[in-house]
């Protein structure tokens, strides 16, 4: 992916995506990982997220918010559906 995204970044419904490696180094807006069923962890997530982190995958839903914040400086909310 690109190095820097000034707005929102979405990996939504990318059924072939298996990891977040290659994510932008910085996202100015929200970062969404919705419906990516093969991603098992958040290693490789953007280290800087200016908005919310939005997740739906079952493996992601079990983690507490502080665990996501270990990998990324998330300025907004963590929204798990």
mmCIF file of N, CA, C and O in Angstrom:
data_model
loop_
_atom_site.group_PDB
_atom_site.id
_atom_site.type_symbol
_atom_site.label_atom_id
_atom_site.label_comp_id
_atom_site.label_asym_id
_atom_site.label_seq_id
_atom_site.Cartn_x
_atom_site.Cartn_y
_atom_site.Cartn_z
ATOM 1 N N UNK A 1 0.814 -1.185 0.000
ATOM 2 C CA UNK A 1 0.000 0.000 0.000
ATOM 3 C C UNK A 1 0.861 1.254 0.000
ATOM 4 O O UNK A 1 2.093 1.190 0.063
ATOM 5 N N UNK A 2 0.237 2.390 -0.063
ATOM 6 C CA UNK A 2 0.969 3.660 -0.032
ATOM 7 C C UNK A 2 1.606 3.889 1.334
ATOM 8 O O UNK A 2 1.161 3.328 2.329
ATOM 9 N N UNK A 3 2.639 4.712 1.374
ATOM 10 C CA UNK A 3 3.326 5.026 2.641
ATOM 11 C C UNK A 3 2.444 5.851 3.579
ATOM 12 O O UNK A 3 2.390 5.590 4.770
ATOM 13 N N UNK A 4 1.798 6.875 3.023
ATOM 14 C CA UNK A 4 0.968 7.782 3.830
ATOM 15 C C UNK A 4 -0.384 7.955 3.147
ATOM 16 O O UNK A 4 -0.447 8.198 1.939
ATOM 17 N N UNK A 5 -1.457 7.819 3.924
ATOM 18 C CA UNK A 5 -2.813 8.060 3.437
ATOM 19 C C UNK A 5 -3.363 9.213 4.266
ATOM 20 O O UNK A 5 -3.445 9.116 5.489
ATOM 21 N N UNK A 6 -3.715 10.312 3.614
ATOM 22 C CA UNK A 6 -4.203 11.485 4.333
ATOM 23 C C UNK A 6 -5.596 11.324 4.892
ATOM 24 O O UNK A 6 -5.938 11.924 5.898
ATOM 25 N N UNK A 7 -6.409 10.486 4.273
ATOM 26 C CA UNK A 7 -7.790 10.276 4.714
ATOM 27 C C UNK A 7 -7.977 8.887 5.285
ATOM 28 O O UNK A 7 -7.127 8.370 6.014
ATOM 29 N N UNK A 8 -9.078 8.253 4.913
ATOM 30 C CA UNK A 8 -9.416 6.918 5.414
ATOM 31 C C UNK A 8 -8.720 5.833 4.598
ATOM 32 O O UNK A 8 -8.485 6.000 3.406
ATOM 33 N N UNK A 9 -8.433 4.712 5.253
ATOM 34 C CA UNK A 9 -7.834 3.546 4.599
ATOM 35 C C UNK A 9 -8.737 2.349 4.857
ATOM 36 O O UNK A 9 -9.152 2.105 5.985
ATOM 37 N N UNK A 10 -9.027 1.580 3.806
ATOM 38 C CA UNK A 10 -9.926 0.451 3.933
ATOM 39 C C UNK A 10 -9.321 -0.802 3.320
ATOM 40 O O UNK A 10 -8.834 -0.771 2.192
ATOM 41 N N UNK A 11 -9.376 -1.891 4.076
ATOM 42 C CA UNK A 11 -9.029 -3.212 3.556
ATOM 43 C C UNK A 11 -10.296 -4.066 3.523
ATOM 44 O O UNK A 11 -10.227 -5.277 3.518
ATOM 45 N N UNK A 12 -11.439 -3.434 3.507
ATOM 46 C CA UNK A 12 -12.732 -4.112 3.620
ATOM 47 C C UNK A 12 -12.976 -5.124 2.513
ATOM 48 O O UNK A 12 -12.699 -4.860 1.343
ATOM 49 N N UNK A 13 -13.511 -6.277 2.918
ATOM 50 C CA UNK A 13 -13.970 -7.325 2.013
ATOM 51 C C UNK A 13 -12.891 -7.812 1.049
ATOM 52 O O UNK A 13 -13.192 -8.257 -0.040
ATOM 53 N N UNK A 14 -11.644 -7.748 1.483
ATOM 54 C CA UNK A 14 -10.547 -8.281 0.673
ATOM 55 C C UNK A 14 -10.328 -9.716 1.136
ATOM 56 O O UNK A 14 -9.552 -9.988 2.042
ATOM 57 N N UNK A 15 -11.010 -10.644 0.496
ATOM 58 C CA UNK A 15 -11.035 -12.032 0.947
ATOM 59 C C UNK A 15 -9.718 -12.773 0.746
ATOM 60 O O UNK A 15 -9.522 -13.831 1.319
ATOM 61 N N UNK A 16 -8.808 -12.239 -0.036
ATOM 62 C CA UNK A 16 -7.524 -12.911 -0.243
ATOM 63 C C UNK A 16 -6.428 -12.374 0.683
ATOM 64 O O UNK A 16 -5.360 -12.958 0.774
ATOM 65 N N UNK A 17 -6.699 -11.296 1.395
ATOM 66 C CA UNK A 17 -5.701 -10.681 2.275
ATOM 67 C C UNK A 17 -5.463 -11.557 3.506
ATOM 68 O O UNK A 17 -6.410 -11.926 4.201
ATOM 69 N N UNK A 18 -4.203 -11.902 3.760
ATOM 70 C CA UNK A 18 -3.863 -12.776 4.890
ATOM 71 C C UNK A 18 -3.121 -12.072 6.011
ATOM 72 O O UNK A 18 -2.980 -12.628 7.098
ATOM 73 N N UNK A 19 -2.585 -10.883 5.766
ATOM 74 C CA UNK A 19 -1.899 -10.140 6.820
ATOM 75 C C UNK A 19 -2.000 -8.644 6.528
ATOM 76 O O UNK A 19 -2.391 -8.243 5.433
ATOM 77 N N UNK A 20 -1.639 -7.852 7.511
ATOM 78 C CA UNK A 20 -1.651 -6.406 7.360
ATOM 79 C C UNK A 20 -0.272 -5.861 6.991
ATOM 80 O O UNK A 20 -0.089 -4.643 6.949
ATOM 81 N N UNK A 21 0.682 -6.741 6.743
ATOM 82 C CA UNK A 21 2.005 -6.299 6.305
ATOM 83 C C UNK A 21 1.856 -5.454 5.047
ATOM 84 O O UNK A 21 1.073 -5.783 4.158
ATOM 85 N N UNK A 22 2.584 -4.364 4.980
ATOM 86 C CA UNK A 22 2.491 -3.465 3.843
ATOM 87 C C UNK A 22 1.474 -2.353 4.033
ATOM 88 O O UNK A 22 1.249 -1.562 3.131
ATOM 89 N N UNK A 23 0.865 -2.297 5.220
ATOM 90 C CA UNK A 23 -0.070 -1.202 5.515
ATOM 91 C C UNK A 23 0.681 0.128 5.464
ATOM 92 O O UNK A 23 1.893 0.179 5.674
ATOM 93 N N UNK A 24 -0.054 1.218 5.227
ATOM 94 C CA UNK A 24 0.602 2.532 5.247
ATOM 95 C C UNK A 24 1.267 2.795 6.590
ATOM 96 O O UNK A 24 0.809 2.305 7.628
ATOM 97 N N UNK A 25 2.321 3.563 6.578
ATOM 98 C CA UNK A 25 2.994 3.928 7.835
ATOM 99 C C UNK A 25 2.151 4.920 8.634
ATOM 100 O O UNK A 25 2.263 5.011 9.833
ATOM 101 N N UNK A 26 1.295 5.651 7.929
ATOM 102 C CA UNK A 26 0.447 6.643 8.596
ATOM 103 C C UNK A 26 -0.880 6.771 7.855
ATOM 104 O O UNK A 26 -0.905 6.869 6.626
ATOM 105 N N UNK A 27 -1.977 6.759 8.627
ATOM 106 C CA UNK A 27 -3.315 6.965 8.079
ATOM 107 C C UNK A 27 -3.912 8.158 8.825
ATOM 108 O O UNK A 27 -4.002 8.146 10.048
ATOM 109 N N UNK A 28 -4.306 9.191 8.086
ATOM 110 C CA UNK A 28 -4.834 10.396 8.718
ATOM 111 C C UNK A 28 -6.251 10.258 9.239
ATOM 112 O O UNK A 28 -6.642 10.931 10.174
ATOM 113 N N UNK A 29 -7.026 9.361 8.652
ATOM 114 C CA UNK A 29 -8.422 9.165 9.054
ATOM 115 C C UNK A 29 -8.639 7.808 9.691
ATOM 116 O O UNK A 29 -7.796 7.305 10.440
ATOM 117 N N UNK A 30 -9.771 7.194 9.353
ATOM 118 C CA UNK A 30 -10.125 5.882 9.903
ATOM 119 C C UNK A 30 -9.414 4.758 9.154
ATOM 120 O O UNK A 30 -9.124 4.877 7.971
ATOM 121 N N UNK A 31 -9.207 3.658 9.856
ATOM 122 C CA UNK A 31 -8.600 2.454 9.288
ATOM 123 C C UNK A 31 -9.610 1.331 9.480
ATOM 124 O O UNK A 31 -9.984 1.022 10.603
ATOM 125 N N UNK A 32 -10.066 0.735 8.386
ATOM 126 C CA UNK A 32 -11.110 -0.292 8.458
ATOM 127 C C UNK A 32 -10.601 -1.640 7.978
ATOM 128 O O UNK A 32 -9.979 -1.736 6.923
ATOM 129 N N UNK A 33 -10.897 -2.671 8.761
ATOM 130 C CA UNK A 33 -10.610 -4.056 8.381
ATOM 131 C C UNK A 33 -11.921 -4.819 8.595
ATOM 132 O O UNK A 33 -12.147 -5.425 9.621
ATOM 133 N N UNK A 34 -12.805 -4.748 7.612
ATOM 134 C CA UNK A 34 -14.124 -5.346 7.743
ATOM 135 C C UNK A 34 -14.265 -6.504 6.765
ATOM 136 O O UNK A 34 -14.084 -6.330 5.567
ATOM 137 N N UNK A 35 -14.553 -7.686 7.270
ATOM 138 C CA UNK A 35 -14.832 -8.836 6.427
ATOM 139 C C UNK A 35 -13.615 -9.517 5.825
ATOM 140 O O UNK A 35 -13.750 -10.286 4.889
ATOM 141 N N UNK A 36 -12.437 -9.263 6.328
ATOM 142 C CA UNK A 36 -11.214 -9.906 5.823
ATOM 143 C C UNK A 36 -10.957 -11.157 6.653
ATOM 144 O O UNK A 36 -10.196 -11.147 7.613
ATOM 145 N N UNK A 37 -11.586 -12.240 6.282
ATOM 146 C CA UNK A 37 -11.653 -13.429 7.134
ATOM 147 C C UNK A 37 -10.340 -14.177 7.327
ATOM 148 O O UNK A 37 -10.229 -14.986 8.227
ATOM 149 N N UNK A 38 -9.337 -13.945 6.493
ATOM 150 C CA UNK A 38 -8.090 -14.698 6.622
ATOM 151 C C UNK A 38 -7.014 -13.988 7.442
ATOM 152 O O UNK A 38 -5.976 -14.556 7.719
ATOM 153 N N UNK A 39 -7.253 -12.760 7.838
ATOM 154 C CA UNK A 39 -6.293 -12.051 8.686
ATOM 155 C C UNK A 39 -6.486 -12.540 10.117
ATOM 156 O O UNK A 39 -7.587 -12.480 10.656
ATOM 157 N N UNK A 40 -5.420 -13.026 10.735
ATOM 158 C CA UNK A 40 -5.525 -13.629 12.068
ATOM 159 C C UNK A 40 -5.004 -12.748 13.198
ATOM 160 O O UNK A 40 -5.268 -13.009 14.364
ATOM 161 N N UNK A 41 -4.204 -11.726 12.876
ATOM 162 C CA UNK A 41 -3.704 -10.834 13.924
ATOM 163 C C UNK A 41 -3.476 -9.438 13.348
ATOM 164 O O UNK A 41 -3.637 -9.236 12.148
ATOM 165 N N UNK A 42 -3.125 -8.503 14.208
ATOM 166 C CA UNK A 42 -2.973 -7.127 13.744
ATOM 167 C C UNK A 42 -1.525 -6.694 13.572
ATOM 168 O O UNK A 42 -1.267 -5.515 13.357
ATOM 169 N N UNK A 43 -0.606 -7.623 13.635
ATOM 170 C CA UNK A 43 0.788 -7.277 13.344
ATOM 171 C C UNK A 43 0.848 -6.722 11.928
ATOM 172 O O UNK A 43 0.233 -7.242 11.020
ATOM 173 N N UNK A 44 1.558 -5.636 11.758
ATOM 174 C CA UNK A 44 1.662 -5.002 10.453
ATOM 175 C C UNK A 44 0.687 -3.856 10.251
ATOM 176 O O UNK A 44 0.723 -3.187 9.221
ATOM 177 N N UNK A 45 -0.179 -3.604 11.241
ATOM 178 C CA UNK A 45 -1.123 -2.492 11.135
ATOM 179 C C UNK A 45 -0.354 -1.170 11.094
ATOM 180 O O UNK A 45 0.779 -1.081 11.581
ATOM 181 N N UNK A 46 -0.951 -0.156 10.536
ATOM 182 C CA UNK A 46 -0.309 1.157 10.482
ATOM 183 C C UNK A 46 0.037 1.633 11.890
ATOM 184 O O UNK A 46 -0.811 1.586 12.779
ATOM 185 N N UNK A 47 1.266 2.092 12.101
ATOM 186 C CA UNK A 47 1.648 2.543 13.440
ATOM 187 C C UNK A 47 0.986 3.854 13.875
ATOM 188 O O UNK A 47 0.926 4.143 15.057
ATOM 189 N N UNK A 48 0.478 4.628 12.924
ATOM 190 C CA UNK A 48 -0.203 5.890 13.247
ATOM 191 C C UNK A 48 -1.562 5.918 12.559
ATOM 192 O O UNK A 48 -1.632 5.861 11.329
ATOM 193 N N UNK A 49 -2.625 6.011 13.361
ATOM 194 C CA UNK A 49 -3.985 6.104 12.831
ATOM 195 C C UNK A 49 -4.639 7.329 13.452
ATOM 196 O O UNK A 49 -4.820 7.394 14.671
ATOM 197 N N UNK A 50 -4.982 8.303 12.611
ATOM 198 C CA UNK A 50 -5.529 9.567 13.101
ATOM 199 C C UNK A 50 -6.994 9.516 13.477
ATOM 200 O O UNK A 50 -7.489 10.408 14.156
ATOM 201 N N UNK A 51 -7.715 8.495 13.044
ATOM 202 C CA UNK A 51 -9.143 8.368 13.344
ATOM 203 C C UNK A 51 -9.429 7.095 14.113
ATOM 204 O O UNK A 51 -8.654 6.674 14.973
ATOM 205 N N UNK A 52 -10.546 6.458 13.765
ATOM 206 C CA UNK A 52 -10.981 5.234 14.430
ATOM 207 C C UNK A 52 -10.394 3.998 13.749
ATOM 208 O O UNK A 52 -10.092 4.016 12.560
ATOM 209 N N UNK A 53 -10.304 2.919 14.515
ATOM 210 C CA UNK A 53 -9.972 1.603 13.986
ATOM 211 C C UNK A 53 -11.262 0.795 14.004
ATOM 212 O O UNK A 53 -11.899 0.646 15.046
ATOM 213 N N UNK A 54 -11.676 0.272 12.834
ATOM 214 C CA UNK A 54 -12.930 -0.475 12.724
ATOM 215 C C UNK A 54 -12.623 -1.908 12.315
ATOM 216 O O UNK A 54 -11.935 -2.138 11.317
ATOM 217 N N UNK A 55 -13.154 -2.875 13.078
ATOM 218 C CA UNK A 55 -12.849 -4.286 12.879
ATOM 219 C C UNK A 55 -14.111 -5.141 12.921
ATOM 220 O O UNK A 55 -15.022 -4.849 13.682
ATOM 221 N N UNK A 56 -14.111 -6.252 12.167
ATOM 222 C CA UNK A 56 -15.225 -7.194 12.288
ATOM 223 C C UNK A 56 -14.785 -8.639 12.427
ATOM 224 O O UNK A 56 -15.580 -9.466 12.834
ATOM 225 N N UNK A 57 -13.584 -8.992 12.069
ATOM 226 C CA UNK A 57 -13.172 -10.397 12.072
ATOM 227 C C UNK A 57 -13.183 -10.996 13.463
ATOM 228 O O UNK A 57 -12.723 -10.383 14.421
ATOM 229 N N UNK A 58 -13.665 -12.242 13.573
ATOM 230 C CA UNK A 58 -13.715 -12.904 14.878
ATOM 231 C C UNK A 58 -12.369 -12.921 15.597
ATOM 232 O O UNK A 58 -12.336 -12.670 16.792
ATOM 233 N N UNK A 59 -11.247 -13.208 14.939
ATOM 234 C CA UNK A 59 -9.981 -13.193 15.694
ATOM 235 C C UNK A 59 -9.692 -11.839 16.334
ATOM 236 O O UNK A 59 -9.092 -11.758 17.387
ATOM 237 N N UNK A 60 -10.140 -10.756 15.694
ATOM 238 C CA UNK A 60 -9.882 -9.422 16.239
ATOM 239 C C UNK A 60 -10.755 -9.098 17.439
ATOM 240 O O UNK A 60 -10.390 -8.318 18.297
ATOM 241 N N UNK A 61 -11.928 -9.645 17.499
ATOM 242 C CA UNK A 61 -12.908 -9.234 18.494
ATOM 243 C C UNK A 61 -12.546 -9.651 19.916
ATOM 244 O O UNK A 61 -13.084 -9.112 20.860
ATOM 245 N N UNK A 62 -11.637 -10.587 20.077
ATOM 246 C CA UNK A 62 -11.298 -11.063 21.417
ATOM 247 C C UNK A 62 -10.256 -10.192 22.120
ATOM 248 O O UNK A 62 -10.080 -10.297 23.321
ATOM 249 N N UNK A 63 -9.580 -9.330 21.393
ATOM 250 C CA UNK A 63 -8.532 -8.512 21.991
ATOM 251 C C UNK A 63 -9.113 -7.300 22.715
ATOM 252 O O UNK A 63 -10.089 -6.710 22.270
ATOM 253 N N UNK A 64 -8.485 -6.921 23.808
ATOM 254 C CA UNK A 64 -8.852 -5.697 24.512
ATOM 255 C C UNK A 64 -8.255 -4.497 23.773
ATOM 256 O O UNK A 64 -7.274 -4.635 23.042
ATOM 257 N N UNK A 65 -8.855 -3.330 23.961
ATOM 258 C CA UNK A 65 -8.405 -2.135 23.252
ATOM 259 C C UNK A 65 -6.917 -1.852 23.465
ATOM 260 O O UNK A 65 -6.223 -1.454 22.529
ATOM 261 N N UNK A 66 -6.405 -2.054 24.669
ATOM 262 C CA UNK A 66 -4.998 -1.743 24.928
ATOM 263 C C UNK A 66 -4.067 -2.589 24.068
ATOM 264 O O UNK A 66 -2.964 -2.168 23.731
ATOM 265 N N UNK A 67 -4.502 -3.791 23.678
ATOM 266 C CA UNK A 67 -3.662 -4.644 22.838
ATOM 267 C C UNK A 67 -3.509 -4.060 21.434
ATOM 268 O O UNK A 67 -2.445 -4.140 20.846
ATOM 269 N N UNK A 68 -4.559 -3.456 20.910
ATOM 270 C CA UNK A 68 -4.451 -2.791 19.609
ATOM 271 C C UNK A 68 -3.537 -1.584 19.709
ATOM 272 O O UNK A 68 -2.761 -1.302 18.810
ATOM 273 N N UNK A 69 -3.646 -0.881 20.814
ATOM 274 C CA UNK A 69 -2.852 0.339 20.982
ATOM 275 C C UNK A 69 -1.367 0.043 21.211
ATOM 276 O O UNK A 69 -0.537 0.934 21.100
ATOM 277 N N UNK A 70 -1.008 -1.199 21.494
ATOM 278 C CA UNK A 70 0.412 -1.582 21.571
ATOM 279 C C UNK A 70 1.051 -1.531 20.188
ATOM 280 O O UNK A 70 2.231 -1.258 20.062
ATOM 281 N N UNK A 71 0.275 -1.811 19.164
ATOM 282 C CA UNK A 71 0.782 -1.863 17.790
ATOM 283 C C UNK A 71 0.613 -0.553 17.037
ATOM 284 O O UNK A 71 1.274 -0.325 16.035
ATOM 285 N N UNK A 72 -0.311 0.286 17.477
ATOM 286 C CA UNK A 72 -0.625 1.498 16.733
ATOM 287 C C UNK A 72 -1.055 2.627 17.660
ATOM 288 O O UNK A 72 -1.758 2.389 18.645
ATOM 289 N N UNK A 73 -0.635 3.836 17.322
ATOM 290 C CA UNK A 73 -1.085 5.029 18.028
ATOM 291 C C UNK A 73 -2.421 5.434 17.398
ATOM 292 O O UNK A 73 -2.451 6.144 16.401
ATOM 293 N N UNK A 74 -3.516 4.947 17.969
ATOM 294 C CA UNK A 74 -4.859 5.172 17.437
ATOM 295 C C UNK A 74 -5.457 6.360 18.169
ATOM 296 O O UNK A 74 -5.693 6.298 19.370
ATOM 297 N N UNK A 75 -5.706 7.434 17.439
ATOM 298 C CA UNK A 75 -6.206 8.652 18.074
ATOM 299 C C UNK A 75 -7.715 8.599 18.340
ATOM 300 O O UNK A 75 -8.211 9.248 19.238
ATOM 301 N N UNK A 76 -8.430 7.806 17.577
ATOM 302 C CA UNK A 76 -9.881 7.704 17.729
ATOM 303 C C UNK A 76 -10.280 6.501 18.570
ATOM 304 O O UNK A 76 -9.522 5.997 19.389
ATOM 305 N N UNK A 77 -11.487 6.011 18.308
ATOM 306 C CA UNK A 77 -12.043 4.871 19.024
ATOM 307 C C UNK A 77 -11.675 3.571 18.315
ATOM 308 O O UNK A 77 -11.335 3.566 17.139
ATOM 309 N N UNK A 78 -11.813 2.486 19.046
ATOM 310 C CA UNK A 78 -11.693 1.146 18.464
ATOM 311 C C UNK A 78 -13.104 0.588 18.428
ATOM 312 O O UNK A 78 -13.743 0.425 19.471
ATOM 313 N N UNK A 79 -13.584 0.336 17.223
ATOM 314 C CA UNK A 79 -14.974 -0.091 17.029
ATOM 315 C C UNK A 79 -14.962 -1.532 16.542
ATOM 316 O O UNK A 79 -14.466 -1.828 15.454
ATOM 317 N N UNK A 80 -15.512 -2.424 17.377
ATOM 318 C CA UNK A 80 -15.572 -3.855 17.034
ATOM 319 C C UNK A 80 -17.027 -4.237 16.843
ATOM 320 O O UNK A 80 -17.860 -3.941 17.685
ATOM 321 N N UNK A 81 -17.317 -4.891 15.711
ATOM 322 C CA UNK A 81 -18.702 -5.283 15.408
ATOM 323 C C UNK A 81 -18.813 -6.781 15.363
ATOM 324 O O UNK A 81 -17.966 -7.475 14.950
#
